[in-house]
Protein backbone atom coordinates (compact mmCIF):
# COMPACT_ATOMS: atom_id res chain seq x y z
CA UNK A 1 0.00 0.00 0.00
CA UNK A 2 1.08 3.55 -0.62
CA UNK A 3 1.55 6.05 2.16
CA UNK A 4 2.58 9.71 2.36
CA UNK A 5 3.78 11.19 5.64
CA UNK A 6 4.10 14.88 6.37
CA UNK A 7 5.37 15.26 9.93
CA UNK A 8 5.14 19.03 10.27
CA UNK A 9 1.58 20.15 11.02
CA UNK A 10 2.67 23.79 11.01
CA UNK A 11 5.73 25.81 10.05
CA UNK A 12 6.73 29.45 10.40
CA UNK A 13 9.22 31.24 8.19
CA UNK A 14 10.38 34.82 7.98
CA UNK A 15 9.63 36.65 4.77
CA UNK A 16 12.48 36.36 2.22
CA UNK A 17 13.97 33.31 3.92
CA UNK A 18 13.95 29.74 2.58
CA UNK A 19 11.88 26.97 4.10
CA UNK A 20 11.82 23.18 3.70
CA UNK A 21 8.61 21.19 4.02
CA UNK A 22 9.16 17.51 4.70
CA UNK A 23 7.56 14.58 2.91
CA UNK A 24 8.34 10.90 3.15
CA UNK A 25 6.59 8.16 1.26
CA UNK A 26 6.26 4.42 1.07
CA UNK A 27 5.35 2.38 -1.99
CA UNK A 28 6.03 -0.97 -3.60
CA UNK A 29 5.35 0.32 -7.11
CA UNK A 30 8.28 0.05 -9.52
CA UNK A 31 7.83 3.63 -10.66
CA UNK A 32 5.97 6.57 -9.26
CA UNK A 33 5.56 10.30 -9.34
CA UNK A 34 5.62 12.78 -6.49
CA UNK A 35 3.64 16.02 -6.49
CA UNK A 36 3.30 19.07 -4.30
CA UNK A 37 0.14 21.12 -4.14
CA UNK A 38 -0.61 24.43 -2.41
CA UNK A 39 -4.00 25.17 -0.88
CA UNK A 40 -4.49 28.80 0.16
CA UNK A 41 -7.31 29.82 2.49
CA UNK A 42 -9.55 30.19 -0.56
CA UNK A 43 -9.55 26.39 -0.81
CA UNK A 44 -8.36 25.90 -4.36
CA UNK A 45 -5.70 23.26 -5.00
CA UNK A 46 -2.73 24.59 -6.95
CA UNK A 47 -0.19 22.25 -8.51
CA UNK A 48 3.39 23.35 -7.76
CA UNK A 49 5.94 20.79 -8.83
CA UNK A 50 6.44 17.20 -9.96
CA UNK A 51 9.29 14.67 -9.51
CA UNK A 52 9.46 11.31 -11.26
CA UNK A 53 11.05 8.37 -9.51
CA UNK A 54 13.51 7.85 -12.37
CA UNK A 55 14.35 11.51 -12.88
CA UNK A 56 18.08 12.04 -12.49
CA UNK A 57 17.83 15.64 -11.38
CA UNK A 58 15.79 17.33 -8.70
CA UNK A 59 12.80 19.21 -10.08
CA UNK A 60 12.71 23.00 -9.95
CA UNK A 61 9.93 25.45 -10.78
CA UNK A 62 10.77 29.06 -10.09
CA UNK A 63 11.13 29.48 -6.31
CA UNK A 64 10.10 25.87 -5.72
CA UNK A 65 12.52 22.96 -5.76
CA UNK A 66 12.14 19.37 -4.73
CA UNK A 67 14.88 17.70 -2.71
CA UNK A 68 14.39 14.10 -3.86
CA UNK A 69 16.30 11.41 -1.98
CA UNK A 70 15.09 8.13 -3.39
CA UNK A 71 17.00 5.85 -1.05
CA UNK A 72 15.52 7.66 1.95
CA UNK A 73 12.10 7.85 0.28
CA UNK A 74 11.85 11.55 0.87
CA UNK A 75 10.65 14.35 -1.39
CA UNK A 76 10.98 17.59 0.52
CA UNK A 77 9.75 20.87 -0.94
CA UNK A 78 12.06 23.84 -0.69
CA UNK A 79 10.60 27.33 -1.10
CA UNK A 80 13.22 30.00 -1.56
CA UNK A 81 12.75 33.70 -0.77
CA UNK A 82 9.40 33.21 1.00
CA UNK A 83 6.65 35.69 0.29
CA UNK A 84 3.58 36.57 2.34
CA UNK A 85 1.46 34.97 -0.39
CA UNK A 86 3.13 31.63 0.28
CA UNK A 87 1.13 31.28 3.50
CA UNK A 88 -1.06 28.26 2.83
CA UNK A 89 -1.45 24.52 3.35
CA UNK A 90 1.00 22.41 1.38
CA UNK A 91 0.26 18.83 0.42
CA UNK A 92 2.62 16.15 -0.81
CA UNK A 93 1.07 13.51 -3.07
CA UNK A 94 2.12 10.36 -4.90
CA UNK A 95 0.92 8.30 -7.82
CA UNK A 96 2.44 4.94 -8.72
CA UNK A 97 2.61 2.56 -11.66
CA UNK A 98 2.30 -1.11 -10.89
CA UNK A 99 4.09 -3.93 -12.68
CA UNK A 100 1.17 -4.30 -15.06
CA UNK A 101 1.72 -0.76 -16.24
CA UNK A 102 -1.51 0.45 -14.72
CA UNK A 103 -1.50 3.99 -13.36
CA UNK A 104 -2.47 4.02 -9.74
CA UNK A 105 -4.37 6.23 -7.43
CA UNK A 106 -3.22 9.68 -6.31
CA UNK A 107 -2.86 9.80 -2.55
CA UNK A 108 -2.09 12.77 -0.33
CA UNK A 109 -0.36 13.46 2.94
CA UNK A 110 -2.08 15.33 5.77
CA UNK A 111 -0.44 18.60 4.85
CA UNK A 112 1.72 21.28 6.44
CA UNK A 113 0.40 24.73 7.24
CA UNK A 114 3.01 27.31 6.33
CA UNK A 115 2.82 30.80 7.81
CA UNK A 116 5.12 33.50 6.45
CA UNK A 117 5.88 36.30 8.90
CA UNK A 118 6.57 39.86 7.69
CA UNK B 1 -15.32 24.14 -19.84
CA UNK B 2 -11.69 24.86 -19.27
CA UNK B 3 -11.46 23.44 -15.78
CA UNK B 4 -13.02 20.88 -13.45
CA UNK B 5 -16.51 21.97 -12.52
CA UNK B 6 -18.34 20.86 -9.38
CA UNK B 7 -21.91 21.49 -8.39
CA UNK B 8 -23.42 22.59 -6.18
CA UNK B 9 -20.74 24.75 -4.61
CA UNK B 10 -22.58 24.64 -1.31
CA UNK B 11 -25.16 22.22 0.01
CA UNK B 12 -26.98 22.24 3.33
CA UNK B 13 -29.04 19.16 4.03
CA UNK B 14 -30.90 17.65 6.94
CA UNK B 15 -29.54 14.60 8.66
CA UNK B 16 -30.92 11.45 7.08
CA UNK B 17 -31.46 12.94 3.62
CA UNK B 18 -29.63 11.78 0.50
CA UNK B 19 -27.38 14.14 -1.48
CA UNK B 20 -25.83 14.02 -4.93
CA UNK B 21 -22.65 15.85 -5.79
CA UNK B 22 -21.64 16.34 -9.39
CA UNK B 23 -18.27 16.64 -11.08
CA UNK B 24 -17.57 17.61 -14.69
CA UNK B 25 -13.94 16.76 -15.48
CA UNK B 26 -11.73 18.42 -18.03
CA UNK B 27 -12.55 17.11 -21.49
CA UNK B 28 -10.25 14.24 -22.45
CA UNK B 29 -9.23 13.44 -18.89
CA UNK B 30 -9.71 9.75 -18.35
CA UNK B 31 -8.87 9.63 -14.65
CA UNK B 32 -11.25 11.10 -12.07
CA UNK B 33 -10.82 11.24 -8.31
CA UNK B 34 -13.07 12.13 -5.38
CA UNK B 35 -11.66 13.30 -2.05
CA UNK B 36 -13.18 14.44 1.23
CA UNK B 37 -11.57 17.25 3.19
CA UNK B 38 -12.82 17.96 6.67
CA UNK B 39 -12.14 21.41 8.14
CA UNK B 40 -8.42 21.95 8.62
CA UNK B 41 -7.60 18.40 7.58
CA UNK B 42 -5.91 16.69 4.64
CA UNK B 43 -7.43 15.11 1.57
CA UNK B 44 -9.06 11.76 2.28
CA UNK B 45 -9.26 9.57 -0.82
CA UNK B 46 -12.72 8.26 -1.62
CA UNK B 47 -12.82 6.75 -5.12
CA UNK B 48 -10.80 6.71 -8.34
CA UNK B 49 -12.17 6.12 -11.84
CA UNK B 50 -9.62 5.10 -14.45
CA UNK B 51 -11.12 5.02 -17.92
CA UNK B 52 -13.01 1.81 -18.59
CA UNK B 53 -11.31 -0.13 -15.80
CA UNK B 54 -13.09 -1.01 -12.58
CA UNK B 55 -13.00 1.94 -10.18
CA UNK B 56 -10.89 1.86 -7.04
CA UNK B 57 -13.52 2.19 -4.31
CA UNK B 58 -11.20 1.38 -1.44
CA UNK B 59 -11.58 4.81 0.16
CA UNK B 60 -15.35 4.91 0.47
CA UNK B 61 -15.98 5.13 4.24
CA UNK B 62 -19.27 3.22 4.33
CA UNK B 63 -21.94 1.70 2.12
CA UNK B 64 -23.83 5.00 2.36
CA UNK B 65 -21.32 6.38 -0.13
CA UNK B 66 -21.37 5.49 -3.81
CA UNK B 67 -20.18 7.06 -7.03
CA UNK B 68 -20.77 6.59 -10.70
CA UNK B 69 -19.14 7.80 -13.85
CA UNK B 70 -20.46 7.46 -17.36
CA UNK B 71 -17.58 6.77 -19.72
CA UNK B 72 -15.05 9.58 -19.45
CA UNK B 73 -17.52 12.27 -18.55
CA UNK B 74 -19.54 13.40 -15.58
CA UNK B 75 -19.30 11.70 -12.20
CA UNK B 76 -21.83 11.74 -9.38
CA UNK B 77 -21.02 11.07 -5.73
CA UNK B 78 -24.07 10.04 -3.73
CA UNK B 79 -24.29 10.03 0.04
CA UNK B 80 -27.34 8.30 1.45
CA UNK B 81 -28.84 8.94 4.86
CA UNK B 82 -26.40 11.75 5.57
CA UNK B 83 -24.86 12.08 9.01
CA UNK B 84 -23.32 15.14 10.66
CA UNK B 85 -19.87 13.55 10.32
CA UNK B 86 -20.32 13.74 6.53
CA UNK B 87 -19.99 17.52 6.72
CA UNK B 88 -16.89 18.41 4.72
CA UNK B 89 -15.68 19.79 1.42
CA UNK B 90 -15.85 17.18 -1.33
CA UNK B 91 -13.19 17.73 -3.96
CA UNK B 92 -13.11 16.25 -7.42
CA UNK B 93 -10.01 16.10 -9.61
CA UNK B 94 -9.25 14.82 -13.07
CA UNK B 95 -6.10 13.99 -14.97
CA UNK B 96 -5.03 12.57 -18.29
CA UNK B 97 -4.28 8.89 -17.77
CA UNK B 98 -1.17 8.62 -19.89
CA UNK B 99 1.73 6.20 -19.89
CA UNK B 100 3.63 8.10 -17.27
CA UNK B 101 3.00 9.02 -13.67
CA UNK B 102 3.67 12.70 -14.26
CA UNK B 103 0.24 13.90 -15.24
CA UNK B 104 -0.89 16.30 -12.56
CA UNK B 105 -4.44 16.29 -11.31
CA UNK B 106 -6.56 19.39 -11.76
CA UNK B 107 -9.04 20.13 -9.00
CA UNK B 108 -12.48 21.62 -8.93
CA UNK B 109 -13.49 24.23 -6.39
CA UNK B 110 -15.24 21.63 -4.27
CA UNK B 111 -18.71 21.20 -2.82
CA UNK B 112 -19.08 22.30 0.79
CA UNK B 113 -21.58 19.92 2.39
CA UNK B 114 -23.16 20.81 5.72
CA UNK B 115 -25.41 18.30 7.43
CA UNK B 116 -27.68 19.85 10.08
mmCIF file of C-alpha atoms in Angstrom:
data_model
loop_
_atom_site.group_PDB
_atom_site.id
_atom_site.type_symbol
_atom_site.label_atom_id
_atom_site.label_comp_id
_atom_site.label_asym_id
_atom_site.label_seq_id
_atom_site.Cartn_x
_atom_site.Cartn_y
_atom_site.Cartn_z
ATOM 1 C CA UNK A 1 0.000 0.000 0.000
ATOM 2 C CA UNK A 2 1.082 3.551 -0.625
ATOM 3 C CA UNK A 3 1.547 6.050 2.159
ATOM 4 C CA UNK A 4 2.578 9.708 2.357
ATOM 5 C CA UNK A 5 3.782 11.192 5.641
ATOM 6 C CA UNK A 6 4.105 14.885 6.374
ATOM 7 C CA UNK A 7 5.373 15.256 9.935
ATOM 8 C CA UNK A 8 5.140 19.033 10.267
ATOM 9 C CA UNK A 9 1.577 20.153 11.019
ATOM 10 C CA UNK A 10 2.674 23.791 11.006
ATOM 11 C CA UNK A 11 5.732 25.810 10.052
ATOM 12 C CA UNK A 12 6.727 29.451 10.400
ATOM 13 C CA UNK A 13 9.217 31.240 8.187
ATOM 14 C CA UNK A 14 10.376 34.819 7.984
ATOM 15 C CA UNK A 15 9.634 36.648 4.771
ATOM 16 C CA UNK A 16 12.479 36.359 2.223
ATOM 17 C CA UNK A 17 13.969 33.310 3.925
ATOM 18 C CA UNK A 18 13.945 29.744 2.580
ATOM 19 C CA UNK A 19 11.875 26.965 4.104
ATOM 20 C CA UNK A 20 11.818 23.184 3.703
ATOM 21 C CA UNK A 21 8.614 21.190 4.020
ATOM 22 C CA UNK A 22 9.156 17.505 4.705
ATOM 23 C CA UNK A 23 7.555 14.577 2.912
ATOM 24 C CA UNK A 24 8.344 10.895 3.152
ATOM 25 C CA UNK A 25 6.594 8.163 1.258
ATOM 26 C CA UNK A 26 6.257 4.421 1.065
ATOM 27 C CA UNK A 27 5.350 2.379 -1.988
ATOM 28 C CA UNK A 28 6.027 -0.968 -3.597
ATOM 29 C CA UNK A 29 5.346 0.319 -7.108
ATOM 30 C CA UNK A 30 8.280 0.049 -9.524
ATOM 31 C CA UNK A 31 7.833 3.633 -10.662
ATOM 32 C CA UNK A 32 5.966 6.574 -9.259
ATOM 33 C CA UNK A 33 5.561 10.302 -9.337
ATOM 34 C CA UNK A 34 5.617 12.777 -6.490
ATOM 35 C CA UNK A 35 3.640 16.018 -6.486
ATOM 36 C CA UNK A 36 3.301 19.066 -4.295
ATOM 37 C CA UNK A 37 0.135 21.124 -4.143
ATOM 38 C CA UNK A 38 -0.612 24.426 -2.412
ATOM 39 C CA UNK A 39 -3.995 25.171 -0.884
ATOM 40 C CA UNK A 40 -4.493 28.804 0.164
ATOM 41 C CA UNK A 41 -7.306 29.816 2.491
ATOM 42 C CA UNK A 42 -9.553 30.193 -0.564
ATOM 43 C CA UNK A 43 -9.552 26.389 -0.807
ATOM 44 C CA UNK A 44 -8.357 25.902 -4.363
ATOM 45 C CA UNK A 45 -5.699 23.259 -5.002
ATOM 46 C CA UNK A 46 -2.731 24.595 -6.951
ATOM 47 C CA UNK A 47 -0.187 22.253 -8.512
ATOM 48 C CA UNK A 48 3.387 23.348 -7.764
ATOM 49 C CA UNK A 49 5.941 20.790 -8.832
ATOM 50 C CA UNK A 50 6.443 17.195 -9.956
ATOM 51 C CA UNK A 51 9.285 14.670 -9.506
ATOM 52 C CA UNK A 52 9.457 11.310 -11.256
ATOM 53 C CA UNK A 53 11.050 8.374 -9.507
ATOM 54 C CA UNK A 54 13.507 7.853 -12.367
ATOM 55 C CA UNK A 55 14.353 11.511 -12.880
ATOM 56 C CA UNK A 56 18.078 12.039 -12.491
ATOM 57 C CA UNK A 57 17.831 15.643 -11.383
ATOM 58 C CA UNK A 58 15.790 17.328 -8.696
ATOM 59 C CA UNK A 59 12.801 19.207 -10.076
ATOM 60 C CA UNK A 60 12.710 22.996 -9.951
ATOM 61 C CA UNK A 61 9.925 25.450 -10.781
ATOM 62 C CA UNK A 62 10.772 29.063 -10.089
ATOM 63 C CA UNK A 63 11.130 29.478 -6.315
ATOM 64 C CA UNK A 64 10.104 25.865 -5.720
ATOM 65 C CA UNK A 65 12.517 22.963 -5.764
ATOM 66 C CA UNK A 66 12.137 19.374 -4.728
ATOM 67 C CA UNK A 67 14.881 17.696 -2.712
ATOM 68 C CA UNK A 68 14.393 14.099 -3.863
ATOM 69 C CA UNK A 69 16.304 11.411 -1.981
ATOM 70 C CA UNK A 70 15.095 8.125 -3.386
ATOM 71 C CA UNK A 71 17.002 5.848 -1.046
ATOM 72 C CA UNK A 72 15.522 7.656 1.948
ATOM 73 C CA UNK A 73 12.096 7.847 0.284
ATOM 74 C CA UNK A 74 11.846 11.552 0.867
ATOM 75 C CA UNK A 75 10.655 14.352 -1.387
ATOM 76 C CA UNK A 76 10.984 17.589 0.518
ATOM 77 C CA UNK A 77 9.748 20.867 -0.942
ATOM 78 C CA UNK A 78 12.058 23.845 -0.691
ATOM 79 C CA UNK A 79 10.603 27.331 -1.100
ATOM 80 C CA UNK A 80 13.223 30.003 -1.556
ATOM 81 C CA UNK A 81 12.748 33.701 -0.766
ATOM 82 C CA UNK A 82 9.405 33.212 0.996
ATOM 83 C CA UNK A 83 6.650 35.694 0.293
ATOM 84 C CA UNK A 84 3.580 36.566 2.338
ATOM 85 C CA UNK A 85 1.461 34.965 -0.386
ATOM 86 C CA UNK A 86 3.135 31.633 0.284
ATOM 87 C CA UNK A 87 1.131 31.284 3.496
ATOM 88 C CA UNK A 88 -1.063 28.256 2.829
ATOM 89 C CA UNK A 89 -1.451 24.515 3.352
ATOM 90 C CA UNK A 90 0.998 22.410 1.381
ATOM 91 C CA UNK A 91 0.256 18.831 0.421
ATOM 92 C CA UNK A 92 2.622 16.154 -0.808
ATOM 93 C CA UNK A 93 1.071 13.505 -3.071
ATOM 94 C CA UNK A 94 2.124 10.358 -4.902
ATOM 95 C CA UNK A 95 0.916 8.305 -7.823
ATOM 96 C CA UNK A 96 2.444 4.938 -8.718
ATOM 97 C CA UNK A 97 2.615 2.558 -11.656
ATOM 98 C CA UNK A 98 2.295 -1.114 -10.891
ATOM 99 C CA UNK A 99 4.087 -3.931 -12.681
ATOM 100 C CA UNK A 100 1.170 -4.303 -15.062
ATOM 101 C CA UNK A 101 1.721 -0.758 -16.244
ATOM 102 C CA UNK A 102 -1.505 0.453 -14.721
ATOM 103 C CA UNK A 103 -1.496 3.989 -13.362
ATOM 104 C CA UNK A 104 -2.465 4.015 -9.741
ATOM 105 C CA UNK A 105 -4.371 6.231 -7.429
ATOM 106 C CA UNK A 106 -3.222 9.684 -6.311
ATOM 107 C CA UNK A 107 -2.856 9.805 -2.545
ATOM 108 C CA UNK A 108 -2.090 12.773 -0.326
ATOM 109 C CA UNK A 109 -0.357 13.456 2.938
ATOM 110 C CA UNK A 110 -2.082 15.328 5.774
ATOM 111 C CA UNK A 111 -0.439 18.603 4.845
ATOM 112 C CA UNK A 112 1.721 21.284 6.437
ATOM 113 C CA UNK A 113 0.396 24.731 7.238
ATOM 114 C CA UNK A 114 3.011 27.312 6.330
ATOM 115 C CA UNK A 115 2.820 30.797 7.805
ATOM 116 C CA UNK A 116 5.119 33.504 6.448
ATOM 117 C CA UNK A 117 5.877 36.301 8.904
ATOM 118 C CA UNK A 118 6.570 39.856 7.695
ATOM 119 C CA UNK B 1 -15.320 24.138 -19.837
ATOM 120 C CA UNK B 2 -11.686 24.864 -19.266
ATOM 121 C CA UNK B 3 -11.463 23.436 -15.777
ATOM 122 C CA UNK B 4 -13.024 20.878 -13.453
ATOM 123 C CA UNK B 5 -16.512 21.968 -12.516
ATOM 124 C CA UNK B 6 -18.340 20.864 -9.384
ATOM 125 C CA UNK B 7 -21.907 21.488 -8.387
ATOM 126 C CA UNK B 8 -23.422 22.588 -6.184
ATOM 127 C CA UNK B 9 -20.742 24.753 -4.607
ATOM 128 C CA UNK B 10 -22.582 24.639 -1.306
ATOM 129 C CA UNK B 11 -25.161 22.216 0.008
ATOM 130 C CA UNK B 12 -26.980 22.239 3.329
ATOM 131 C CA UNK B 13 -29.036 19.161 4.034
ATOM 132 C CA UNK B 14 -30.895 17.648 6.939
ATOM 133 C CA UNK B 15 -29.539 14.599 8.663
ATOM 134 C CA UNK B 16 -30.924 11.454 7.085
ATOM 135 C CA UNK B 17 -31.459 12.939 3.622
ATOM 136 C CA UNK B 18 -29.630 11.777 0.502
ATOM 137 C CA UNK B 19 -27.382 14.141 -1.477
ATOM 138 C CA UNK B 20 -25.827 14.016 -4.929
ATOM 139 C CA UNK B 21 -22.654 15.855 -5.790
ATOM 140 C CA UNK B 22 -21.643 16.340 -9.395
ATOM 141 C CA UNK B 23 -18.269 16.636 -11.076
ATOM 142 C CA UNK B 24 -17.571 17.606 -14.691
ATOM 143 C CA UNK B 25 -13.942 16.757 -15.477
ATOM 144 C CA UNK B 26 -11.733 18.419 -18.031
ATOM 145 C CA UNK B 27 -12.552 17.106 -21.487
ATOM 146 C CA UNK B 28 -10.246 14.243 -22.447
ATOM 147 C CA UNK B 29 -9.233 13.439 -18.894
ATOM 148 C CA UNK B 30 -9.710 9.746 -18.354
ATOM 149 C CA UNK B 31 -8.869 9.629 -14.649
ATOM 150 C CA UNK B 32 -11.246 11.104 -12.071
ATOM 151 C CA UNK B 33 -10.823 11.242 -8.310
ATOM 152 C CA UNK B 34 -13.073 12.129 -5.383
ATOM 153 C CA UNK B 35 -11.663 13.296 -2.054
ATOM 154 C CA UNK B 36 -13.176 14.437 1.229
ATOM 155 C CA UNK B 37 -11.566 17.252 3.194
ATOM 156 C CA UNK B 38 -12.821 17.962 6.668
ATOM 157 C CA UNK B 39 -12.140 21.412 8.136
ATOM 158 C CA UNK B 40 -8.422 21.953 8.618
ATOM 159 C CA UNK B 41 -7.596 18.398 7.584
ATOM 160 C CA UNK B 42 -5.911 16.689 4.645
ATOM 161 C CA UNK B 43 -7.433 15.105 1.573
ATOM 162 C CA UNK B 44 -9.058 11.760 2.285
ATOM 163 C CA UNK B 45 -9.256 9.569 -0.822
ATOM 164 C CA UNK B 46 -12.724 8.255 -1.616
ATOM 165 C CA UNK B 47 -12.817 6.753 -5.119
ATOM 166 C CA UNK B 48 -10.801 6.709 -8.337
ATOM 167 C CA UNK B 49 -12.175 6.125 -11.843
ATOM 168 C CA UNK B 50 -9.622 5.095 -14.447
ATOM 169 C CA UNK B 51 -11.117 5.022 -17.923
ATOM 170 C CA UNK B 52 -13.011 1.814 -18.591
ATOM 171 C CA UNK B 53 -11.306 -0.130 -15.798
ATOM 172 C CA UNK B 54 -13.086 -1.010 -12.582
ATOM 173 C CA UNK B 55 -12.998 1.940 -10.177
ATOM 174 C CA UNK B 56 -10.891 1.862 -7.037
ATOM 175 C CA UNK B 57 -13.520 2.190 -4.313
ATOM 176 C CA UNK B 58 -11.199 1.384 -1.442
ATOM 177 C CA UNK B 59 -11.575 4.810 0.155
ATOM 178 C CA UNK B 60 -15.354 4.912 0.473
ATOM 179 C CA UNK B 61 -15.978 5.126 4.241
ATOM 180 C CA UNK B 62 -19.267 3.223 4.333
ATOM 181 C CA UNK B 63 -21.943 1.701 2.120
ATOM 182 C CA UNK B 64 -23.828 4.995 2.360
ATOM 183 C CA UNK B 65 -21.319 6.384 -0.130
ATOM 184 C CA UNK B 66 -21.366 5.490 -3.807
ATOM 185 C CA UNK B 67 -20.179 7.057 -7.027
ATOM 186 C CA UNK B 68 -20.768 6.591 -10.704
ATOM 187 C CA UNK B 69 -19.140 7.798 -13.847
ATOM 188 C CA UNK B 70 -20.464 7.456 -17.360
ATOM 189 C CA UNK B 71 -17.577 6.775 -19.716
ATOM 190 C CA UNK B 72 -15.048 9.577 -19.450
ATOM 191 C CA UNK B 73 -17.517 12.270 -18.554
ATOM 192 C CA UNK B 74 -19.537 13.400 -15.578
ATOM 193 C CA UNK B 75 -19.301 11.700 -12.201
ATOM 194 C CA UNK B 76 -21.830 11.736 -9.381
ATOM 195 C CA UNK B 77 -21.018 11.075 -5.732
ATOM 196 C CA UNK B 78 -24.069 10.039 -3.726
ATOM 197 C CA UNK B 79 -24.287 10.030 0.042
ATOM 198 C CA UNK B 80 -27.341 8.298 1.445
ATOM 199 C CA UNK B 81 -28.840 8.942 4.864
ATOM 200 C CA UNK B 82 -26.398 11.747 5.574
ATOM 201 C CA UNK B 83 -24.859 12.084 9.015
ATOM 202 C CA UNK B 84 -23.323 15.139 10.660
ATOM 203 C CA UNK B 85 -19.873 13.553 10.321
ATOM 204 C CA UNK B 86 -20.323 13.737 6.531
ATOM 205 C CA UNK B 87 -19.987 17.524 6.724
ATOM 206 C CA UNK B 88 -16.892 18.407 4.718
ATOM 207 C CA UNK B 89 -15.680 19.791 1.418
ATOM 208 C CA UNK B 90 -15.851 17.179 -1.327
ATOM 209 C CA UNK B 91 -13.185 17.727 -3.958
ATOM 210 C CA UNK B 92 -13.115 16.255 -7.419
ATOM 211 C CA UNK B 93 -10.013 16.103 -9.610
ATOM 212 C CA UNK B 94 -9.245 14.820 -13.074
ATOM 213 C CA UNK B 95 -6.100 13.988 -14.973
ATOM 214 C CA UNK B 96 -5.026 12.569 -18.289
ATOM 215 C CA UNK B 97 -4.278 8.889 -17.770
ATOM 216 C CA UNK B 98 -1.167 8.625 -19.891
ATOM 217 C CA UNK B 99 1.726 6.195 -19.892
ATOM 218 C CA UNK B 100 3.632 8.104 -17.267
ATOM 219 C CA UNK B 101 2.998 9.024 -13.671
ATOM 220 C CA UNK B 102 3.670 12.698 -14.259
ATOM 221 C CA UNK B 103 0.238 13.898 -15.239
ATOM 222 C CA UNK B 104 -0.890 16.296 -12.564
ATOM 223 C CA UNK B 105 -4.440 16.290 -11.307
ATOM 224 C CA UNK B 106 -6.564 19.389 -11.758
ATOM 225 C CA UNK B 107 -9.040 20.125 -8.997
ATOM 226 C CA UNK B 108 -12.480 21.621 -8.930
ATOM 227 C CA UNK B 109 -13.486 24.232 -6.393
ATOM 228 C CA UNK B 110 -15.244 21.631 -4.273
ATOM 229 C CA UNK B 111 -18.714 21.198 -2.816
ATOM 230 C CA UNK B 112 -19.083 22.297 0.786
ATOM 231 C CA UNK B 113 -21.579 19.920 2.392
ATOM 232 C CA UNK B 114 -23.159 20.809 5.719
ATOM 233 C CA UNK B 115 -25.415 18.299 7.429
ATOM 234 C CA UNK B 116 -27.679 19.850 10.075
#
